[in-house]
XYZ file of C-alpha atoms in Angstrom:
477
model
C 0.194 -0.034 -0.067
C 1.188 3.551 -0.642
C 3.197 5.753 2.252
C 1.900 8.915 3.178
C 0.476 11.194 6.610
C -2.865 11.621 8.246
C -3.203 14.063 11.247
C -6.475 13.006 13.576
C -10.167 14.379 12.384
C -12.717 16.077 13.606
C -13.111 17.965 17.281
C -16.015 16.986 19.463
C -16.668 19.781 22.494
C -18.230 18.035 24.241
C -16.089 15.570 25.972
C -12.957 16.539 28.429
C -9.810 14.476 27.080
C -8.332 15.065 23.665
C -6.816 12.716 21.734
C -4.141 13.384 18.607
C -3.933 10.642 16.502
C -0.798 11.183 13.590
C -1.160 8.056 10.806
C 1.879 6.979 9.117
C 1.294 4.310 6.035
C -1.707 2.577 4.158
C -4.899 3.104 4.115
C -5.693 0.760 6.693
C -3.808 2.400 9.354
C -6.578 5.597 8.362
C -8.594 3.332 8.688
C -7.593 1.761 11.667
C -7.234 5.846 13.807
C -10.592 6.154 12.614
C -11.337 2.644 14.951
C -8.961 3.886 17.511
C -10.719 7.526 17.995
C -14.046 5.771 17.694
C -12.882 3.016 20.952
C -11.843 6.127 22.456
C -14.466 8.363 22.620
C -16.756 6.316 24.747
C -14.268 6.506 27.179
C -14.609 10.362 27.273
C -11.785 11.454 24.360
C -12.344 13.508 21.803
C -9.789 14.152 18.635
C -8.019 17.100 17.766
C -5.654 18.162 15.333
C -3.837 20.185 17.789
C -0.632 18.585 19.192
C -0.591 20.443 22.114
C -3.972 20.180 23.075
C -3.975 16.661 23.332
C -3.593 14.699 26.492
C -3.117 11.370 24.295
C -0.915 11.458 21.974
C -1.600 8.331 19.464
C 1.366 7.300 16.536
C -0.425 5.121 14.294
C 3.175 3.392 12.342
C 4.022 2.015 9.091
C 7.146 -0.552 9.298
C 7.329 -1.371 5.610
C 10.446 0.384 5.008
C 13.158 1.685 7.293
C 13.195 5.035 6.587
C 9.208 5.132 8.173
C 9.971 3.017 11.103
C 13.011 5.491 12.351
C 10.717 8.813 11.277
C 8.714 7.470 14.099
C 11.798 7.806 16.559
C 12.516 10.697 15.763
C 9.183 11.801 16.304
C 8.575 10.245 19.939
C 11.602 12.380 20.494
C 9.505 15.835 20.118
C 6.582 14.425 21.504
C 8.936 13.834 24.828
C 9.854 17.533 24.954
C 6.021 18.370 24.933
C 5.425 15.681 27.267
C 8.143 17.657 29.869
C 6.967 20.966 29.517
C 3.531 20.014 29.863
C 4.127 18.491 33.119
C 6.183 21.583 34.204
C 2.292 23.146 34.106
C 1.047 19.630 36.274
C -0.681 18.736 32.923
C -0.436 15.289 31.802
C -0.109 13.242 28.841
C 0.466 9.958 27.281
C 1.698 8.590 24.316
C 0.718 5.588 22.668
C 2.274 3.159 19.546
C 0.443 1.728 17.651
C 0.290 0.461 14.637
C 2.549 -1.890 12.973
C 6.207 -0.892 14.569
C 4.542 -1.589 17.692
C 3.270 -5.346 16.694
C 6.955 -5.583 15.608
C 8.941 -4.039 17.912
C 6.919 -4.197 21.222
C 9.060 -3.786 24.332
C 12.129 -2.284 22.178
C 9.867 0.833 21.818
C 9.719 0.991 25.308
C 13.491 0.931 25.782
C 14.532 3.236 23.089
C 11.510 6.351 23.883
C 11.275 5.483 27.927
C 8.686 8.414 26.939
C 6.271 5.977 25.417
C 3.237 4.617 28.001
C 2.192 2.588 25.940
C 2.228 0.453 22.629
C -0.661 -1.507 20.885
C -0.498 -3.722 18.240
C -3.665 -3.295 14.646
C -5.672 -6.136 16.012
C -5.597 -4.883 19.747
C -8.000 -1.847 19.416
C -10.216 -2.507 21.312
C -8.858 -3.030 24.406
C -7.226 0.683 23.979
C -9.620 2.186 26.410
C -9.069 -0.215 29.268
C -4.945 -0.492 27.890
C -5.055 4.053 28.472
C -6.586 3.769 32.022
C -4.557 1.425 32.881
C -2.109 3.990 31.869
C -2.999 6.829 33.539
C -2.296 5.351 36.426
C 0.906 4.821 36.224
C 1.856 1.249 34.046
C 3.628 0.567 31.172
C 2.196 -1.004 29.048
C 2.412 -3.706 26.062
C -0.330 -4.663 24.714
C 0.399 -6.897 21.230
C -0.557 -9.934 21.636
C -3.862 -11.556 20.041
C -5.835 -14.933 18.894
C -6.627 -15.106 15.122
C -10.647 -15.806 15.759
C -10.603 -12.561 17.244
C -9.569 -10.218 14.748
C -13.262 -8.863 13.115
C -14.973 -9.502 16.845
C -14.661 -5.987 17.504
C -14.601 -3.944 15.127
C -16.731 -0.884 15.759
C -20.144 0.242 14.891
C -21.606 -2.379 17.086
C -25.704 -3.482 15.491
C -27.904 -1.147 15.711
C -25.129 2.585 16.525
C -25.836 4.932 13.317
C -21.879 5.654 12.310
C -20.558 8.822 12.754
C -20.533 10.239 8.999
C -16.980 11.267 7.780
C -17.883 12.218 4.463
C -18.570 11.209 1.441
C -16.199 8.478 0.934
C -15.410 5.562 3.620
C -13.099 2.813 4.239
C -14.438 -0.744 5.023
C -12.050 -3.512 6.679
C -13.136 -6.564 5.032
C -9.764 -8.886 4.791
C -6.745 -8.655 7.414
C -3.507 -10.457 7.345
C -0.805 -11.967 4.666
C -0.068 -15.350 3.926
C 2.489 -14.483 0.818
C 5.146 -14.024 2.771
C 6.901 -11.905 -0.219
C 10.965 -11.895 1.337
C 11.116 -7.892 1.527
C 7.628 -7.641 3.512
C 7.180 -7.817 7.185
C 3.312 -7.590 6.693
C 2.504 -11.374 7.434
C 4.554 -10.621 10.797
C 2.858 -7.632 12.399
C -0.550 -8.348 10.552
C -0.627 -11.977 10.703
C -2.703 -14.972 8.558
C -5.384 -13.953 5.855
C -8.456 -13.126 7.879
C -11.987 -12.628 5.606
C -14.389 -11.138 7.483
C -18.262 -12.348 6.836
C -20.758 -11.345 4.380
C -23.064 -10.236 7.527
C -20.879 -7.960 9.082
C -19.581 -6.077 6.239
C -22.752 -5.458 4.517
C -24.307 -4.530 7.599
C -21.618 -1.873 8.215
C -21.509 -0.475 4.570
C -25.747 -0.055 5.088
C -25.048 1.950 8.160
C -22.141 4.301 6.122
C -25.366 4.524 3.256
C -27.360 5.749 6.323
C -24.766 8.333 7.305
C -24.352 9.655 4.197
C -21.380 7.732 2.291
C -21.369 7.421 -1.232
C -18.839 5.824 -2.255
C -16.567 2.761 -0.504
C -13.248 1.714 -0.735
C -13.191 -2.150 0.084
C -9.211 -2.983 2.306
C -7.617 -5.421 3.250
C -3.480 -6.483 3.026
C -4.650 -8.590 0.034
C -8.196 -7.725 -0.588
C -9.153 -9.845 -3.512
C -7.692 -12.735 -1.460
C -11.070 -12.034 0.834
C -13.619 -14.829 1.072
C -16.226 -14.824 3.697
C -18.866 -16.967 5.031
C -22.437 -16.254 2.827
C -25.536 -15.736 4.598
C -26.410 -18.436 2.298
C -23.482 -20.545 4.152
C -21.170 -20.791 1.633
C -18.009 -19.356 0.757
C -18.054 -16.041 -0.996
C -15.227 -14.174 -3.013
C -14.469 -10.749 -3.626
C -16.909 -10.826 -7.043
C -20.308 -11.716 -5.154
C -19.447 -9.859 -2.131
C -18.777 -6.475 -4.681
C -22.306 -7.515 -6.304
C -23.918 -7.708 -2.575
C -22.452 -4.425 -1.956
C -23.918 -2.185 -4.685
C -27.742 -3.412 -3.816
C -27.253 -1.482 -0.833
C -29.362 1.571 -1.602
C -27.322 5.052 -1.491
C -23.702 3.283 -1.984
C -22.927 4.612 -5.944
C -19.499 3.591 -5.775
C -17.197 1.054 -4.810
C -13.775 0.259 -4.977
C -10.851 -2.159 -3.351
C -7.226 -1.991 -2.031
C -4.737 -3.346 -2.458
C -4.742 -7.048 -4.191
C -2.184 -9.311 -5.051
C -2.090 -10.732 -8.825
C -2.107 -14.656 -7.910
C -5.841 -13.478 -6.749
C -7.475 -11.867 -9.436
C -9.761 -14.505 -10.632
C -12.634 -14.833 -13.247
C -15.406 -13.761 -10.840
C -13.540 -10.713 -9.917
C -12.636 -9.940 -13.369
C -16.067 -10.682 -14.212
C -17.203 -7.907 -11.855
C -15.428 -5.291 -13.207
C -17.236 -6.227 -16.736
C -20.287 -6.151 -15.358
C -20.728 -4.188 -12.436
C -21.480 -0.696 -13.388
C -20.701 1.031 -9.633
C -16.938 -0.803 -9.529
C -15.023 2.579 -10.828
C -12.740 1.888 -12.709
C -9.023 1.930 -11.588
C -7.106 -1.223 -10.397
C -4.028 -0.420 -7.927
C -2.555 -4.351 -8.849
C 1.291 -3.725 -7.326
C 3.957 -6.575 -9.622
C 7.076 -5.040 -7.725
C 9.902 -5.821 -10.608
C 9.851 -6.757 -13.988
C 12.542 -9.509 -13.935
C 11.510 -13.322 -13.364
C 14.684 -13.444 -11.747
C 13.719 -11.124 -9.331
C 10.110 -11.994 -8.951
C 11.136 -15.492 -7.555
C 13.819 -14.002 -5.572
C 10.734 -12.192 -4.097
C 8.848 -14.985 -4.666
C 6.004 -12.859 -5.822
C 4.860 -16.880 -7.316
C 3.811 -15.495 -10.777
C 5.915 -14.086 -13.645
C 6.686 -10.997 -16.114
C 4.265 -12.553 -18.587
C 1.779 -13.773 -16.501
C 1.504 -10.226 -14.919
C 0.874 -8.545 -18.718
C -1.500 -11.581 -19.125
C -3.807 -10.813 -16.641
C -3.214 -6.670 -17.422
C -4.394 -8.291 -20.581
C -7.626 -9.820 -19.638
C -8.429 -7.127 -17.091
C -8.682 -4.662 -19.767
C -10.812 -7.112 -22.147
C -13.251 -6.951 -19.854
C -12.950 -2.898 -18.523
C -11.727 -1.304 -21.341
C -11.151 1.853 -19.846
C -9.989 1.072 -16.335
C -6.844 2.446 -15.186
C -4.114 0.488 -13.736
C -1.647 1.353 -10.688
C 0.715 -0.560 -9.036
C 3.611 -1.024 -6.925
C 7.571 -1.391 -7.789
C 10.489 -1.562 -5.794
C 14.239 -0.795 -6.571
C 17.056 -2.469 -5.841
C 16.113 -5.158 -4.345
C 19.271 -7.713 -3.419
C 20.971 -9.175 -6.593
C 19.215 -6.834 -8.684
C 21.347 -6.472 -12.252
C 21.057 -3.361 -14.536
C 19.275 -5.585 -16.864
C 16.625 -7.277 -14.226
C 15.996 -3.174 -13.942
C 15.665 -2.890 -17.571
C 13.204 -5.790 -17.370
C 11.331 -3.763 -14.986
C 11.588 -0.534 -17.102
C 10.088 -2.843 -20.081
C 7.314 -4.164 -17.722
C 5.682 -0.799 -17.163
C 6.587 0.891 -20.432
C 4.106 -2.359 -21.869
C 1.263 -1.710 -19.108
C 0.978 1.921 -19.484
C -0.105 2.885 -15.625
C -2.170 5.855 -14.706
C -0.282 6.344 -11.757
C 2.185 4.209 -9.564
C 4.275 4.041 -6.393
C 8.228 3.422 -6.443
C 10.571 2.544 -3.713
C 14.040 2.103 -2.666
C 13.960 -1.426 -1.166
C 14.328 -1.152 2.475
C 15.671 -4.293 4.510
C 13.231 -5.231 7.369
C 14.805 -7.116 10.104
C 13.315 -10.768 10.219
C 12.289 -10.843 6.625
C 14.267 -12.876 4.006
C 15.912 -10.060 2.267
C 17.437 -8.628 4.693
C 19.596 -11.248 5.112
C 19.963 -12.513 1.110
C 23.530 -11.532 -0.802
C 24.622 -9.007 -3.346
C 22.549 -5.745 -1.666
C 22.638 -3.215 -4.274
C 24.172 -0.126 -3.652
C 22.825 3.302 -2.255
C 23.631 5.033 -5.094
C 22.347 2.619 -7.835
C 19.360 2.459 -6.589
C 18.917 6.123 -6.092
C 19.968 6.525 -9.485
C 17.396 3.615 -11.027
C 14.599 4.647 -8.805
C 15.325 8.404 -11.094
C 14.540 6.994 -14.029
C 11.668 4.730 -12.898
C 10.031 7.994 -11.267
C 10.462 9.880 -14.215
C 8.918 6.958 -16.792
C 5.928 6.719 -14.189
C 5.411 10.162 -14.232
C 5.242 10.338 -17.782
C 2.765 8.174 -17.828
C 0.735 9.067 -15.071
C 0.559 12.607 -17.023
C -0.300 11.288 -20.721
C -3.130 9.436 -19.121
C -4.391 12.808 -17.732
C -4.164 14.553 -20.344
C -6.408 11.897 -22.417
C -9.558 12.341 -20.511
C -9.535 16.276 -21.497
C -12.280 16.746 -23.097
C -14.014 13.962 -21.957
C -17.714 13.497 -19.616
C -17.600 11.895 -16.488
C -19.481 11.602 -12.848
C -17.919 13.184 -10.126
C -18.263 13.238 -6.659
C -18.523 16.066 -5.046
C -16.115 15.372 -1.473
C -14.803 18.767 -0.393
C -14.507 22.630 -0.623
C -11.403 23.430 -2.464
C -8.376 25.342 -1.343
C -9.556 28.163 -3.173
C -13.272 30.099 -2.467
C -15.605 29.179 -4.658
C -14.195 25.488 -5.834
C -15.169 21.978 -4.982
C -13.190 19.126 -4.941
C -14.399 15.261 -6.148
C -12.445 12.491 -7.145
C -12.658 10.885 -11.166
C -13.603 7.222 -11.093
C -9.477 7.017 -11.574
C -9.118 8.569 -7.954
C -7.492 11.675 -9.298
C -8.880 14.931 -8.176
C -10.528 17.169 -10.081
C -11.321 20.516 -9.296
C -14.530 22.548 -10.671
C -16.652 25.506 -9.660
C -18.834 24.986 -6.456
C -22.222 26.007 -8.252
C -21.775 22.551 -10.030
C -23.586 21.300 -6.938
C -23.129 20.011 -3.320
C -21.118 17.696 -1.242
C -22.110 14.271 -1.725
C -23.848 15.069 -5.044
C -22.483 13.281 -8.154
C -22.468 15.599 -11.030
C -21.635 15.251 -14.936
C -18.342 17.700 -15.560
C -16.380 17.929 -18.684
C -12.771 17.923 -18.238
C -10.918 21.399 -19.490
C -7.356 20.639 -18.484
C -4.778 18.511 -16.787
C -2.571 19.851 -13.934
C 0.299 18.441 -12.371
C -1.634 16.652 -10.034
C -5.187 17.522 -10.640
C -7.582 17.755 -13.573
C -9.688 20.652 -13.852
C -13.653 20.662 -15.199
C -16.425 22.787 -16.524
C -19.860 21.351 -15.682
C -22.366 19.854 -17.807
C -25.667 20.769 -18.354
C -27.762 22.212 -15.574
C -25.383 24.106 -12.736
C -26.329 22.414 -9.808
C -28.347 19.559 -11.080
C -26.753 16.159 -9.455
C -26.498 13.847 -12.330
C -26.783 10.094 -11.984
C -25.599 8.485 -15.280
C -22.500 6.179 -15.506
C -18.723 7.950 -16.679
C -18.142 8.501 -19.972
C -15.635 5.422 -20.874
C -11.975 6.703 -22.674
C -10.121 3.589 -23.293
C -6.117 4.648 -22.263
C -3.821 2.067 -24.425
């Protein structure tokens, strides 16, 4: 999953204590941060975007790359100073570390950062209120042990509770964990084995999201297309069948899912892209490398040619689909010819968006113990070449949309007065005049121009009248 940071969300004045959550990493972590603030709300905490106001600071961490983990320790040093300053005024500040660094490093965090009061792993967030109470009593706590069968038993929004609206789009976890054991990745060790949530739970949460005003739902999982959950008929369903069921929910107009593995892209899921209008024409399908030798060393268990044939099948089913991917440059043993194979694959696919990174050895993974690590300077030079190609492809795709008409879900105000921002079916931000409609409307717009990171559009037809038609389909080759 792609890397980013997201601050805590929203402030509720009725609570007496405040929590600041800083989120590192993937969309799953963003979702988990919402779970934590929901769990703490029942214990009298409200979320704040101002860290200086917080009685509890939580860093929800990512362990995919070494730089991300070290960034957390650097941040903890700054928060320790804040804690010490507040203590001079008699104000208590608790510091907590959650997420994948917490799961992987446990008590090592307390050793390296003694100001931390609690460490809690991704599968134990339902225990967070009790852990915070113990920490307030002066106990140093590491809470990372869990039972696999409990993974989805304690997710938020119990039966009968209407979820607090977070806007017109929302994430919904359907699967956690990973059984693939790619040699570069820590996820199987921090998130555990693949476990799928049952259909009834997923549908119930989606219905409550719709009731709160959500119009677009993104299904989340470390390997989301490996989801196989128990259906209401007692059968095991696949992701394609689940998507059709979710599309029946009134108010849910758009569906997405991330992140996928090529080996779990089955016929039923491809058919869903062909037949289901509500499933957006955008697919994040990481390949990581284009060299079969490196793919084997990564334990990806597919070849470059198999990946390319899969892309052909997907595009045959949905010609307007935009492809996104992940790439790792400089995996141990990667030669210039191996890297050239990656560049050839990128040119063959034509990505609308992609994320690329230098290989970062993670302790405890097989890749960290491999020979022939690539020098940092070589990794950096290759990454620059790859990113230049990917940026060129992203811009080409954006320019190919100029002049087309699309349905745009209006999500939030723009940075400038008089603007609204929505997402295209292909996930790009689109800026339009606020006369086009209201937040939550789906309006017909025509793409006028493509900027470096956004599209700019004009309303089509009667201004302010929301449209419900399917987006115009244009093929990207």
